[in-house]
Every structure is written in structure tokens, then in C-alpha cells.
Coordinates of C-alpha atoms in Angstrom, one line a residue:
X188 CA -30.1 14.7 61.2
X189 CA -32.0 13.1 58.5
X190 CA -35.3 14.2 57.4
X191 CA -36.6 10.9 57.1
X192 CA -35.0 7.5 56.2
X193 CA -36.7 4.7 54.4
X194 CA -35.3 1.1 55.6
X195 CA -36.2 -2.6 54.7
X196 CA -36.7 -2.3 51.1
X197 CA -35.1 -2.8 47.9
X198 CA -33.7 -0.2 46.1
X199 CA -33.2 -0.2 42.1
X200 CA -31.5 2.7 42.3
X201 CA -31.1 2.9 38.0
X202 CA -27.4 4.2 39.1
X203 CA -25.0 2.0 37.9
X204 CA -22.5 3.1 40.8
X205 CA -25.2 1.8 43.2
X206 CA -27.7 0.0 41.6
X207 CA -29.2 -1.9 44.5
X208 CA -29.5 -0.5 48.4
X209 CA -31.4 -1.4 51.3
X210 CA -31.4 2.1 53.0
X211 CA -32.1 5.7 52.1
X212 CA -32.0 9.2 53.6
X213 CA -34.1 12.6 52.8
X214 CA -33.3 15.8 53.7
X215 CA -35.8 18.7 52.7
X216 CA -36.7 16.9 49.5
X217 CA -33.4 15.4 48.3
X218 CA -32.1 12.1 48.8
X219 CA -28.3 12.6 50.9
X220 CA -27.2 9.0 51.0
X221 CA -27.6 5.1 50.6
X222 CA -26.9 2.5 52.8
X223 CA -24.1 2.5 55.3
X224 CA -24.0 6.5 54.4
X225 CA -27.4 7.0 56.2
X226 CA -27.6 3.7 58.1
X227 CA -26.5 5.4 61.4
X228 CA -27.7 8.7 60.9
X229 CA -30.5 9.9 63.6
X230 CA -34.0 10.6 61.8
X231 CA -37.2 12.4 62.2
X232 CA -38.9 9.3 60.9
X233 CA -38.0 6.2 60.0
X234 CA -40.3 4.1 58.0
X235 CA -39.7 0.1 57.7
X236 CA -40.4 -0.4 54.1
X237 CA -41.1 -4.4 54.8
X238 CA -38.8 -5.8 52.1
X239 CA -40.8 -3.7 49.4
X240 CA -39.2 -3.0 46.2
X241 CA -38.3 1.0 45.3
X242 CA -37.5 2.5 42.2
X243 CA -37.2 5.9 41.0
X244 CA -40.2 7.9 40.2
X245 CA -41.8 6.9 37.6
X246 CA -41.5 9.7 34.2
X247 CA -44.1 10.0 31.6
X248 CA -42.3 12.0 29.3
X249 CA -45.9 12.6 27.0
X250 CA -48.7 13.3 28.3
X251 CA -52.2 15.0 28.0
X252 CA -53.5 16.0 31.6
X253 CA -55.9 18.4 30.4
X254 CA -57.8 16.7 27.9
X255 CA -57.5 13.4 30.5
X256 CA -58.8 15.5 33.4
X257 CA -61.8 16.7 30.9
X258 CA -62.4 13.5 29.3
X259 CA -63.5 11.8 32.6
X260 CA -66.0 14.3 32.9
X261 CA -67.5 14.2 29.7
X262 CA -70.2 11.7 28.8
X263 CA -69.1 8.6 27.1
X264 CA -69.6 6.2 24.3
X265 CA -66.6 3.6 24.6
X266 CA -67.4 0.1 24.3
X267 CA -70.7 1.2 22.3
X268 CA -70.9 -0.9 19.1
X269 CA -74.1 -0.8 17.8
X270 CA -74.9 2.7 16.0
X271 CA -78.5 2.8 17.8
X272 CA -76.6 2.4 20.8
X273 CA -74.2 5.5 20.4
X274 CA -77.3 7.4 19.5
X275 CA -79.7 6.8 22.2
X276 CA -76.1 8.2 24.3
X277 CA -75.8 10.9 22.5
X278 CA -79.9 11.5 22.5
X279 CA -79.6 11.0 26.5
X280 CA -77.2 13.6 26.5
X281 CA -78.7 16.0 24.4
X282 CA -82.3 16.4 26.6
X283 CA -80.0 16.5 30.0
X284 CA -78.1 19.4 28.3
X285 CA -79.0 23.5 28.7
X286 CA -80.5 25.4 26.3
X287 CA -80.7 24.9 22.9
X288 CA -78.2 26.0 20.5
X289 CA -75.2 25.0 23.3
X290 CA -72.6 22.8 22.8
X291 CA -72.7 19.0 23.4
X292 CA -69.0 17.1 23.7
X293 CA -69.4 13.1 23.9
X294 CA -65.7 10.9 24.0
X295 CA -64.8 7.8 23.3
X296 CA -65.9 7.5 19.9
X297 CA -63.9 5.2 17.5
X298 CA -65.1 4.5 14.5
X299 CA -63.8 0.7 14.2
X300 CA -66.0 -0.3 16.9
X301 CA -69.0 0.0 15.1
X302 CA -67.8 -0.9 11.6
X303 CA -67.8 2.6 10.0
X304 CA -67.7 6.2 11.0
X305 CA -71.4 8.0 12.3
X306 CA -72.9 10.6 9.8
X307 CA -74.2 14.0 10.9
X308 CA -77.7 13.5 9.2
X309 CA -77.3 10.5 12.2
X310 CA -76.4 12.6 15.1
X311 CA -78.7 15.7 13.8
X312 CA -81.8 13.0 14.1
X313 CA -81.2 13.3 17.9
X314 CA -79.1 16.6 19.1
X315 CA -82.3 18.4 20.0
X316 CA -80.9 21.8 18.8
X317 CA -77.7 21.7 20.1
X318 CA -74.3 21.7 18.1
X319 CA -72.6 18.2 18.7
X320 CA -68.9 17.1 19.1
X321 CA -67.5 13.7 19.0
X322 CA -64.2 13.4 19.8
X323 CA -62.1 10.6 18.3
X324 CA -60.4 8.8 21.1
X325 CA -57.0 9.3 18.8
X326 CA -57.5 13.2 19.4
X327 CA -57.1 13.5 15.7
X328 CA -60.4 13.6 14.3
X329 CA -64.5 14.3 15.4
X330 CA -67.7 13.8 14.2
X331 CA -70.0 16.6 14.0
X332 CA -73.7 17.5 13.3
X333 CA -75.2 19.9 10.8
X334 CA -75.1 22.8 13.2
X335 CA -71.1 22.8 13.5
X336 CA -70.8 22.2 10.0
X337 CA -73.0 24.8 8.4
X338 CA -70.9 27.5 11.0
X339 CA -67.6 25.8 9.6
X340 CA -65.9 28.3 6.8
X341 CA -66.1 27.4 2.9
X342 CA -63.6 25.0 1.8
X343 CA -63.1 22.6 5.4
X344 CA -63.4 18.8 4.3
X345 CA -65.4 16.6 5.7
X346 CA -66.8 13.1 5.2
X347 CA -70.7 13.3 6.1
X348 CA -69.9 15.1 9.4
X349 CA -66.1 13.5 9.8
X350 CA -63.7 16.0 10.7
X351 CA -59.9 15.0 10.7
X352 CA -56.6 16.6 12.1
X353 CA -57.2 20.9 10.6
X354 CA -60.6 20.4 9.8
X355 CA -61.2 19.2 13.3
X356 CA -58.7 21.5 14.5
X357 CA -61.8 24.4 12.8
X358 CA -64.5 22.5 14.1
X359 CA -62.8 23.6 17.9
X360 CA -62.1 26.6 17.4
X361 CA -65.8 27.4 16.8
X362 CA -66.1 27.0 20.5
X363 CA -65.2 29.3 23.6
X364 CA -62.3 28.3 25.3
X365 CA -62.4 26.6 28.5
X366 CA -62.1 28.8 31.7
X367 CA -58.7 28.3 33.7
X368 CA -60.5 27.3 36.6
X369 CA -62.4 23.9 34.2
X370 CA -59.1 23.4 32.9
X371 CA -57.1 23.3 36.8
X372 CA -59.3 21.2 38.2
X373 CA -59.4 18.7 34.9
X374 CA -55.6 18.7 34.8
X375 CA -55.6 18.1 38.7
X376 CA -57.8 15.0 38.3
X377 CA -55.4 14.0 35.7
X378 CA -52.3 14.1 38.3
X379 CA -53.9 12.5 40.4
X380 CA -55.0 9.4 38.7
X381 CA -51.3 9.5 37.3
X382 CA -49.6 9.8 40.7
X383 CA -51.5 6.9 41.6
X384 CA -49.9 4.6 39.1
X385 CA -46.3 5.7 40.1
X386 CA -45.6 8.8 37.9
X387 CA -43.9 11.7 39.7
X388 CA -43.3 13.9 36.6
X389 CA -44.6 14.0 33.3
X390 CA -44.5 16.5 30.0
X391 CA -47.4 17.7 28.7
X392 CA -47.6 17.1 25.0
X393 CA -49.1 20.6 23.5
X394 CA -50.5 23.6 25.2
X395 CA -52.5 26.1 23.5
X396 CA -52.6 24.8 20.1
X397 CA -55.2 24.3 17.8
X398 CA -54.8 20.3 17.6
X399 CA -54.8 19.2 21.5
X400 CA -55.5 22.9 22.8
X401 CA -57.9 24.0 24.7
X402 CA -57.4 27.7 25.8
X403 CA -55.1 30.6 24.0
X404 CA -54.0 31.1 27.9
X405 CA -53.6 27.6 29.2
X406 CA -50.5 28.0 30.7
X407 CA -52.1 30.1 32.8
X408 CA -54.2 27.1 34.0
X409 CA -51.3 25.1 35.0
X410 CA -50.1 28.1 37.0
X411 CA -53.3 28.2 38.8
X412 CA -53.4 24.3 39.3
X413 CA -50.0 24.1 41.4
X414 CA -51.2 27.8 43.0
X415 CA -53.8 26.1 44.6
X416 CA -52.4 23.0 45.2
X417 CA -53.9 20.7 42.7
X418 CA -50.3 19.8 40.7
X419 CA -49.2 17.2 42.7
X420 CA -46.7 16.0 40.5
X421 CA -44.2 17.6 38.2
X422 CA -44.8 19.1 34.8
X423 CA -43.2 20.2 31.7
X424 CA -44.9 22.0 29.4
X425 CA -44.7 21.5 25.4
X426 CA -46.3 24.5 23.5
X427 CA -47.7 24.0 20.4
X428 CA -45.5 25.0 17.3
X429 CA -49.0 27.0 15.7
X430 CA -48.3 29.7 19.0
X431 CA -45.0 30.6 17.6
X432 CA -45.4 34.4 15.6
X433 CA -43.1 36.3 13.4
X434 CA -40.5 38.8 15.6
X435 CA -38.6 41.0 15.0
X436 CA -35.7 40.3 16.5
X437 CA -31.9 41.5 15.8
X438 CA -30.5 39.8 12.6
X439 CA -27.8 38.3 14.9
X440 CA -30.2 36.4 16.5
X441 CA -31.2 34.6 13.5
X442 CA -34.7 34.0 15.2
X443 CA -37.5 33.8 12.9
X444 CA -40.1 33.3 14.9
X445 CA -41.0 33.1 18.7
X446 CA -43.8 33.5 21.5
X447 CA -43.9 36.6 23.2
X448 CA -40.7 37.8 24.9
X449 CA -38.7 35.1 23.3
X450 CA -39.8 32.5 25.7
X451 CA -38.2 29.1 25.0
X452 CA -37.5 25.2 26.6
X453 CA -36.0 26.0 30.2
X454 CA -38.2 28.6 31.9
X455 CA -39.4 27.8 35.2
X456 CA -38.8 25.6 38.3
X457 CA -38.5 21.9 39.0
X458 CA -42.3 22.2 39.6
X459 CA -43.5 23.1 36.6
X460 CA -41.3 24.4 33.6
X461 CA -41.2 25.0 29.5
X462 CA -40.2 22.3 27.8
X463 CA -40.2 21.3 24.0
X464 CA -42.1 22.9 21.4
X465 CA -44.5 20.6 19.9
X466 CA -44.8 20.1 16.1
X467 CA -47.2 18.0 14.5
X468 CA -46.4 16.6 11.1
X469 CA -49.3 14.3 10.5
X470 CA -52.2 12.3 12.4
X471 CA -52.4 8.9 13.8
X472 CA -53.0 5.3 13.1
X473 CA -56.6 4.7 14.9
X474 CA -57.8 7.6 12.2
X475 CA -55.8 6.7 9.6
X476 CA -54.5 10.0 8.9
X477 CA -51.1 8.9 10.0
X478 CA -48.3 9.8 6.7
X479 CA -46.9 6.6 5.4
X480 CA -44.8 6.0 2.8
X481 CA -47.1 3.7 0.8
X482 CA -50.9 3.0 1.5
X483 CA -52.3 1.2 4.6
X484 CA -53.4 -2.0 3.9
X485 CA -56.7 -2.7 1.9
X486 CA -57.3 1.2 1.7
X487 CA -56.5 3.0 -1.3
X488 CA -54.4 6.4 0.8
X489 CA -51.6 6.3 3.2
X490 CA -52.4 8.9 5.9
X491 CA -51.6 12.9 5.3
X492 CA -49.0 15.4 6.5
X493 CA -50.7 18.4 8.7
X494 CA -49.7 21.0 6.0
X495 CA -47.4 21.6 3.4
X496 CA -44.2 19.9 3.8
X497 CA -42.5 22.7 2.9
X498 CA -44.3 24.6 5.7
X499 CA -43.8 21.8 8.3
X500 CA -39.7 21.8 7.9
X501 CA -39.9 25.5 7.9
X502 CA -41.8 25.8 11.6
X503 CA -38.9 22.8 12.9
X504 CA -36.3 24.5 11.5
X505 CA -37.2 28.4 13.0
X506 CA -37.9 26.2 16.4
X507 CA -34.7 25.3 16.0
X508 CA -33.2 29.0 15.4
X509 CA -34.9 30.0 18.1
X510 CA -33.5 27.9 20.7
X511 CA -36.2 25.6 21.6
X512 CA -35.9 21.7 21.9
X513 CA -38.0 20.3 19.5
X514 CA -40.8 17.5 19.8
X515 CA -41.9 16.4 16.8
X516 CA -44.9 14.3 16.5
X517 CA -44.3 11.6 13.8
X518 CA -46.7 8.8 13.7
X519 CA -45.8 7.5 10.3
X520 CA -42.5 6.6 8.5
X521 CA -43.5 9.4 5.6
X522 CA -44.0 12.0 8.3
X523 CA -40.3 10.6 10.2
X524 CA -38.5 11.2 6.9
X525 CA -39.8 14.7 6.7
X526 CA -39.0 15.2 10.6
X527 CA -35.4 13.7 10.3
X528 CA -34.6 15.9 6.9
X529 CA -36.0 19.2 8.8
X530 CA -34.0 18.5 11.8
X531 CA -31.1 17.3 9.5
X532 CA -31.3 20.9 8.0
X533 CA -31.7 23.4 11.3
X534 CA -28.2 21.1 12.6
X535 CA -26.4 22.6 9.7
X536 CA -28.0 26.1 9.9
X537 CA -27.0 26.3 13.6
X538 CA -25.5 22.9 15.5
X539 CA -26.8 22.8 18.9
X540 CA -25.3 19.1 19.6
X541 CA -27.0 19.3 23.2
X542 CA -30.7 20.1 22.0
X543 CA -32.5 16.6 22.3
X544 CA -34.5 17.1 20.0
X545 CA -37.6 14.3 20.0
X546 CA -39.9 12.7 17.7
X547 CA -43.0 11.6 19.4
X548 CA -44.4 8.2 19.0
X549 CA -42.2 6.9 16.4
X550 CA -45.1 4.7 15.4
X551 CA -43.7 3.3 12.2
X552 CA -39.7 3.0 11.8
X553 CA -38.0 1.7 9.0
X554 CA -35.0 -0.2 9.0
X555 CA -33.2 2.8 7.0
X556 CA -34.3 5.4 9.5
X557 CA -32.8 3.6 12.0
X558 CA -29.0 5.3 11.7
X559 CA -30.6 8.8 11.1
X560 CA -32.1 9.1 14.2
X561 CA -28.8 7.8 15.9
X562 CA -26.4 10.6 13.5
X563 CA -28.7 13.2 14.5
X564 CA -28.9 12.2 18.6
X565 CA -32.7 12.5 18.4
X566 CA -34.8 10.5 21.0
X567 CA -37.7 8.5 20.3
X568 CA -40.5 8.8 22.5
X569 CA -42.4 5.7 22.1
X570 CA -46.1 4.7 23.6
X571 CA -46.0 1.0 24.4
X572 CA -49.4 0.5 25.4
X573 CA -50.6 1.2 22.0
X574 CA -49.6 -2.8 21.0
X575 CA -51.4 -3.9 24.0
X576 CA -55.1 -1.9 22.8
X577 CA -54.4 -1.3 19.4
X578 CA -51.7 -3.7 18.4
X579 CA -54.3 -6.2 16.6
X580 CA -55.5 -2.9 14.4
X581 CA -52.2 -1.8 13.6
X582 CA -50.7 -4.9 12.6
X583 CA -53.8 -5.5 9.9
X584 CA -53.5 -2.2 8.1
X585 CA -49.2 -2.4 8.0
X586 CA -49.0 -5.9 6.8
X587 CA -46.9 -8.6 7.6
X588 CA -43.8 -6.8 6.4
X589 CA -44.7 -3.3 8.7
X590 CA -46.0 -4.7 11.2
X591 CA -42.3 -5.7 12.8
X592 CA -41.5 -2.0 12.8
X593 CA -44.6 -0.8 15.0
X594 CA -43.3 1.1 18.4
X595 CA -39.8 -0.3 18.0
X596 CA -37.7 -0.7 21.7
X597 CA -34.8 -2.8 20.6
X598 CA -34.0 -1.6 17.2
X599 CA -34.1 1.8 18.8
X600 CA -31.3 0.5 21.5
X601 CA -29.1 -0.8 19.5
X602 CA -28.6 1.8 16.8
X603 CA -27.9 3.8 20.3
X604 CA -31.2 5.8 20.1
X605 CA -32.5 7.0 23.2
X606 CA -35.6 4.8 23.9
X607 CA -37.9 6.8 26.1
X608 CA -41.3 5.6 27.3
X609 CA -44.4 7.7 27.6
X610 CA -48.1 6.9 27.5
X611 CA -49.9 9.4 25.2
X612 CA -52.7 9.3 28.0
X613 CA -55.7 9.8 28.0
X614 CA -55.6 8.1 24.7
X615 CA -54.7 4.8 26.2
X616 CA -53.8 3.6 29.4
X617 CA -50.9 5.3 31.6
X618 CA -49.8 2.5 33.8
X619 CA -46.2 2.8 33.7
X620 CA -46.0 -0.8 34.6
X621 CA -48.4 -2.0 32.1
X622 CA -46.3 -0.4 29.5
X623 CA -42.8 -2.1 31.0
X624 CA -44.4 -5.3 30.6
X625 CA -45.5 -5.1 27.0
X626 CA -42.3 -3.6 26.2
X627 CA -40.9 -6.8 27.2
X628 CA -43.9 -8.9 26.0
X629 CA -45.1 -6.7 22.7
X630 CA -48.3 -9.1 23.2
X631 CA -51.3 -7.5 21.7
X632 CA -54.7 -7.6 23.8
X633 CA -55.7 -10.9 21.4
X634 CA -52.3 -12.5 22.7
X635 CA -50.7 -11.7 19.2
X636 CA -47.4 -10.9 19.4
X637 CA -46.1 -8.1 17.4
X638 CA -42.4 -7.9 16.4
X639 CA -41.0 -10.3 18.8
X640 CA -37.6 -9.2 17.7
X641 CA -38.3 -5.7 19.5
X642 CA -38.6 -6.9 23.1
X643 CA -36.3 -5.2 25.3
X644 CA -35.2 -6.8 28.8
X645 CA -37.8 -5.8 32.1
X646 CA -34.1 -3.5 33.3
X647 CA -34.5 -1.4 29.8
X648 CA -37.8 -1.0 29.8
X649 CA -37.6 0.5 33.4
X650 CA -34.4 2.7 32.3
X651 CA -37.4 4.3 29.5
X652 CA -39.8 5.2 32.1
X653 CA -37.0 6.7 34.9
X654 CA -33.4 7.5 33.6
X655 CA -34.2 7.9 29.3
X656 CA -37.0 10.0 30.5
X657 CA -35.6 12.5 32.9
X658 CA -32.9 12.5 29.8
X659 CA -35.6 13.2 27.3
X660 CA -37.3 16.1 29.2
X661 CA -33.3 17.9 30.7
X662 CA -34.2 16.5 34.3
X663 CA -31.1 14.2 34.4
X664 CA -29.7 15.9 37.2
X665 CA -32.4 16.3 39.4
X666 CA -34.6 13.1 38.1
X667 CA -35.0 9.5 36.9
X668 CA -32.1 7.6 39.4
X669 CA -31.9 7.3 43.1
X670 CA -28.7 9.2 43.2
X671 CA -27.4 11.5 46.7
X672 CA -28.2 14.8 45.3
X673 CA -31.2 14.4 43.6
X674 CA -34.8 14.6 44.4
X675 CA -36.3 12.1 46.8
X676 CA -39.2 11.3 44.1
X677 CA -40.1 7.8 44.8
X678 CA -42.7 4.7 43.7
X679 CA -43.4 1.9 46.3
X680 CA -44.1 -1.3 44.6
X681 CA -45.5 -4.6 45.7
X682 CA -43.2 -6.6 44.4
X683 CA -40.3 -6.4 42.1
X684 CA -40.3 -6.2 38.5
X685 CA -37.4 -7.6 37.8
X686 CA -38.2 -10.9 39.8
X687 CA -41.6 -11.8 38.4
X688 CA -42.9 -13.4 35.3
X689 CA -43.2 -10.7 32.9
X690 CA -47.1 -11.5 32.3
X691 CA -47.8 -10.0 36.1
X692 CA -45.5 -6.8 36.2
X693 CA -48.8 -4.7 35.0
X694 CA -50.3 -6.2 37.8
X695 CA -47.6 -5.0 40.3
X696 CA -49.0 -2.9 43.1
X697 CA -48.3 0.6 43.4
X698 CA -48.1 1.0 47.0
X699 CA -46.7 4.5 47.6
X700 CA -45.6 7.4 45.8
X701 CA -43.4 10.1 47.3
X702 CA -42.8 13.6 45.3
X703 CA -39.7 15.8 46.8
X704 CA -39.6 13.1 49.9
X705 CA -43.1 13.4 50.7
X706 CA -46.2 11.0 50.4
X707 CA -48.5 11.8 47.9
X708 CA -51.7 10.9 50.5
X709 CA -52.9 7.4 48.7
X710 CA -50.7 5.3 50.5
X711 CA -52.2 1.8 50.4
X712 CA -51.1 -1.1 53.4
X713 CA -47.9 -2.6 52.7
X714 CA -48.5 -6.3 51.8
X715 CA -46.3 -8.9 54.4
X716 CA -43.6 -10.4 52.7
X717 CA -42.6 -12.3 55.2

């Protein structure tokens, strides 16, 4: 007898053996058959779909649950763009806050909405005593007030209170750590929100670092999150290169450097597991601190590595050794050639053909990289949505001639690179959907198109966010296709992707999500088809 079976509906199974059913079975979490298989099968519960369209669970293979979780929790500036207007925030704030000499976080701050970047003499004018924190929506810079600064050691950079990538990175490591119990219930607001979109598993891009960090003992959290039922999804953890330390392990080995007890991509459950360790090799495009090989259009610099690149191969390279799949965050085509030559050099040290190793974001791609990330099998894990919000942005500062290589998709496919779609939330939005369609589209919020030649179809687009993903992240077996044998993770639509103009599939309804066969408890009304 069958757990449950779902009826009515149609199936995109992403299995080319089956790709389209009407019928499906459950039995304690795993799907155990299609169609005529099932069809006659008694049931516990059958549930008439009512023509609906199915696909696999949705996979979000880079993610930031935390720092989402937090950031809806923390006063705001976005769509501020007036300077007086981010002040008289940040003022508010500051007299609602405790005592003086605390700690006052504001997000959404982006400096290109107001013209130029805020100044601490501005936000010292109105912190009332206590030591201020902008965070850039990028994640890869602040703005602080004299307070931080003057507790900052000798030697950080700044720009009038501007903090980017380390120097922001010192800046938060001023503070005391968030407790597990903030961070549980932020990441479970997080899962929530993404559940609701369709996502039924998702890695988390960087745990414990001092970039996107925000405890030394944040795994801890996400223990404590699915302990008390607040995980409702699944979860694979990155950890942050910086956490690695020197070991001493037997010469055999040939490991350089590990966490504690040698722990490596693998441990856990289909719950919540290790996965990649996260490098970061230079910053991102809304700060300009991405690495590009020549300057950014109209400014006189093109971006900066996060260290020494002699320092940055080294740490991919001992990730490597030790056994970890690698996810190297590469915004700009200066910080991919350093990426591809590092992991170019730990494949000859030791081959490990079956590593899938990453680079994440892929932001800028030239046509000569293209074959190097094919020869080396190294997926790219790309954030669509940034064309849709940024796109216009982007463009300007790469020039006519870069611009066509922004967040590639078909490039990427046909040099037989694995083309993997993520969202990079909370930084933008993490509608799978929305993402599909401006893979397909690559139409900018203005309506500007950006690399028209990089479209991929609405079926490839959907392969990124199910099968290329559970690839990405070592779930292929359990995850990403409505297979017999794999988990019954499931997202209702309201209507089929495949079938409707491409300008509506971000405005698809997600009518149901189901995690190991079971509703995840937003269930909306089932539109009539009929």
C-alpha cells in the first residue's frame, strides 16, 4: 500500500526515461513509481492534483539563510535616495536603540542609489553614542561611524567610513557573535520564505567565516534549527576556507590544512550535511571590488583579489589535498583565471576527477575561459536574477564588449559546463521561477536585454534549478528528478512553465511544496483548470 498518491497533474519528471507522468506514489518519503506502476495501487491518501503542473523540488544551490533570516529583522534603508533621508533612518534608529555605546546594524544600503557612498562624519552627526553598521546589500562592504573606526586596528583602509571586503571583514569582528538561538530562528525565517517559492534544498554559501560569518560556532545553529523543528527544508553547508588551520597530520595524507578532526564535504544526513568549502577570491560588482582583468568602465581600478594571490591558490589548493569539494567565489574574470590556474594546479598534485569542484557566480566569463572550465569539469554556479536588479549597472561599468559575458547560461552549455542556478539570496530575489524566466529572457529591470546570445530554452533553465543542482551539491541520487527511488521532494505550480509566454513564468504560482512526501503547511487553493 502506498503512502499517498498524487493524481491529475502533470509531471515534468527532469528524467529523460520518464519525462512526463500523470500519476505518482510515496512511500515513507520516497517516490516508488509513476503512472500505470502506482495507478492501481491502494493508498492512504489520494490527492487529485486538478491538472496542476509538478516538477521536482526546486534547488538553490547558494544561498545565505542566516544573514536572510537577520536581514528581515533589521531596520532598513532600501529604496532611500536622498542622503537626508537615510539619516533621519538611521537617527530614528539610533534613539529606539539601548544604551549608549551598543551596536546599531541598518541593511539595505547601496551606495548607487544615492549617487555616492555616506561618510562617517555623516552618520556620527546622528548615532547618539552608539557604534553604527551599514551593511552593503552586496555583503562585501559597510559603512561605519567614528566609533567603529577609531576601535579598528592601525593600518585597515577605509574611505571616510567605507569599509570593503577584509576591512569590513575587521569592522565585524569587533562585535560579539550572534547567539545560536538569534541565528536558528533567523535561518528558520529564511527557510521558510524559501519553501514558499518552491525550494526544497539549498546550500549555504559560508559558515563561520569572517566575510558572510556570523558566529565561530554557527554550525551549531543549524543543528539547533532542524533540533527544534525550524529547518524545514534541506541544507548543505559550505564552511568558510579562513576556518581551515594547520594539522599535523601523517605525511601520507598530504593534508596541509583542515578543521578539527579532519572534517570534510560529506558529513551528515540528507537533512542537513557538509558540503563545499567556500573560498573567496575577490568582491563583487555592486561594490566594485569585484577582480577584473582591466578597469571597470569610467573608473580608474578594476576591483581587488581578497589577499595575496599567492595565498589565495595556496588555501584552494590545501582544500583540495584535504579532500573537500571546493567552491570558489569568482565574481570577476581576473579572480576566475586565478581560480581555474589554482584548481588546474591541486588536479595535478592529486586528480580527484569526481570532486565538482565550483566557482560561484561566474559573474564575468571570457570567451577563453570558456574550455578551462569544461577541461577541468568545474561547475558554474550562476545567480540569474542579478541581470534582472542589477543588469542595467553591470552592463554600464563592463561596456559594450563585457557586457555579453555577464552571468553566461548558453556559453556555459555548450562548452559542456555544468550550468547550475542559485540565487545568492538575501542579496536579491530567490524566486526560482523569476530566475528561469530571465534565464530565458536575460531582460534587465529597464527591459534591456543583456547578451541575447546567452538565453537558454525555459527546459534548461529548469534542468539548473533541479537536476544541475542536486549535481552541483552530490544529491543526484536522492534529489533534482522525479525518479522511483528518490525523495518525494515536490513543487506544485499553477501553471506550466514550459507552456506559457516566458514574460509570466515569474508570475507562476507556487501552490504547494512537499519535503520527503510531506506538505510543507502553506498550501494555497488549487486554481480550476477546467
Amino acid at each position: 500500500m502506498l503512502c499517498t498518491r498524487l493524481t491529475n497533474a502533470r509531471f515534468l519528471t527532469m528524467d529523460p526515461d520518464h519525462p512526463v507522468a500523470h500519476d505518482l506514489g510515496i512511500w515513507r518519503g520516497r517516490i516508488v513509481g509513476l503512472d500505470e506502476a502506482v495507478t492501481s495501487l491502494p493508498a492512504r491518501e489520494v490527492i487529485d492534483l486538478q491538472g496542476a503542473t509538478v516538477l521536482p523540488g526546486f534547488i538553490d544551490a547558494h544561498v545565505h539563510l542566516a544573514w536572510t533570516g537577520l536581514k528581515a529583522d533589521t531596520v532598513s534603508i532600501a529604496g532611500r535616495t536622498r542622503i537626508e533621508d537615510v539619516l533621519a533612518v538611521v537617527a530614528q534608529a539610533a534613539d529606539r536603540a539601548g544604551p549608549p555605546g551598543g551596536w546599531l546594524s541598518i541593511a539595505g544600503y547601496d551606495q548607487r542609489a544615492l549617487g555616492r557612498h555616506l561618510t562617517a562624519a555623516e552618520l556620527d552627526r546622528v548615532s547618539a553614542g552608539r557604534k553604527v553598521f551599514l551593511l552593503h546589500d552586496s555583503g562585501h562592504g559597510c559603512v561605519v561611524n567614528s566609533a567603529v573606526l577609531d576601535l579598528l586596528p592601525a593600518g585597515i583602509p577605509h574611505e571616510n567610513g567605507f569599509l570593503a571586503e577584509g576591512a569590513m571583514g575587521a569592522a565585524r569582528a569587533l562585535r560579539l557573535p550572534y547567539s545560536q538561538r538569534e541565528l536558528a530562528e533567523a535561518i528558520g525565517r529564511a527557510a521558510r520564505t524559501a519553501l514558499s517559492e518552491g525550494v526544497t534544498a539549498c546550500a549555504e554559501a559560508g559558515i563561520g567565516g569572517a566575510l558572510f560569518g556570523h558566529s565561530p560556532v554557527e554550525l551549531g545553529a543549524y543543528q539547533l534549527a532542524r533540533e527544534e523543528g525550524l529547518l524545514p527544508l534541506r541544507v548543505q553547508l559550505m564552511v568558510a576556507a579562513d576556518r581551515l588551520g594547520p594539522v599535523g597530520a601523517h605525511r601520507d595524507d598530504g593534508i596541509p590544512r583542515a578543521l578539527d578532526l579532519g572534517l570534510r564535504t560529506g558529513f551528515g544526513d540528507d537533512r542537513l550535511s557538509v558540503g563545499a568549502l567556500k573560498v573567496y577570491t575577490d568582491g563583487g560588482m555592486m561594490a566594485r571590488t569585484a577582480a577584473l582583468s582591466r578597469p571597470y568602465e569610467g573608473l580608474d581600478h578594476a576591483g581587488q583579489l581578497q589577499d595575496d594571490p599567492g595565498v589565495l591558490a595556496d588555501t584552494i589548493v590545501a582544500g583540495h589535498l584535504a579532500g573537500w569539494q571546493l567552491a570558489v567565489h569568482a565574481i570577476g574574470d581576473r579572480a576566475a583565471d586565478l581560480a581555474l590556474d589554482a584548481l588546474e594546479r591541486a588536479q595535478r598534485l592529486r586528480p580527484r576527477p569526481g570532486a565538482r569542484h565550483r566557482i560561484e557566480h561566474a559573474g564575468l566569463i571570457r570567451p577563453d575561459q570558456l574550455p578551462r572550465f569544461a577541461r577541468l569539469g568545474v561547475s558554474a554556479v550562476v545567480q540569474p536574477s542579478f541581470l534582472r536588479h542589477f543588469g542595467d549597472d553591470y552592463a554600464a561599468v563592463m561596456g559594450a564588449e563585457r557586457a555579453p559575458w555577464l552571468y553566461r547560461g548558453r556559453a556555459f552549455l555548450d562548452h559542456g559546463v555544468p550550468l547550475v542556478g542559485s540565487s545568492d539570496r538575501p542579496v536579491t530575489d530567490g524566486s526560482p521561477l523569476r530566475a528561469v524566466q530571465f534565464m530565458v529572457e536575460r531582460t534587465s529591470g529597464s527591459g534591456q536585454v543583456i547578451g541575447p546570445d546567452e538565453g537558454v530554452t525555459v527546459d534548461e533553465a529548469l534542468r539548473a534549478y533541479t537536476v544541475a543542482g542536486a549535481f552541483a551539491c552530490h544529491w543526484e541520487d536522492t534529489l533534482g528528478s522525479l525518479t522511483p527511488g528518490k525523495a518525494a521532494d515536490l513543487v506544485v505550480l499553477g501553471d506550466d512553465p514550459r507552456r506559457v509566454d516566458p514574460s509570466r513564468i515569474g508570475d507562476i504560482e507556487v501552490v504547494a511544496t512537499y519535503v520527503d512526501g510531506d506538505e510543507a503547511g502553506f498550501n494555497r487553493s488549487l486554481p480550476d483548470w477546467t
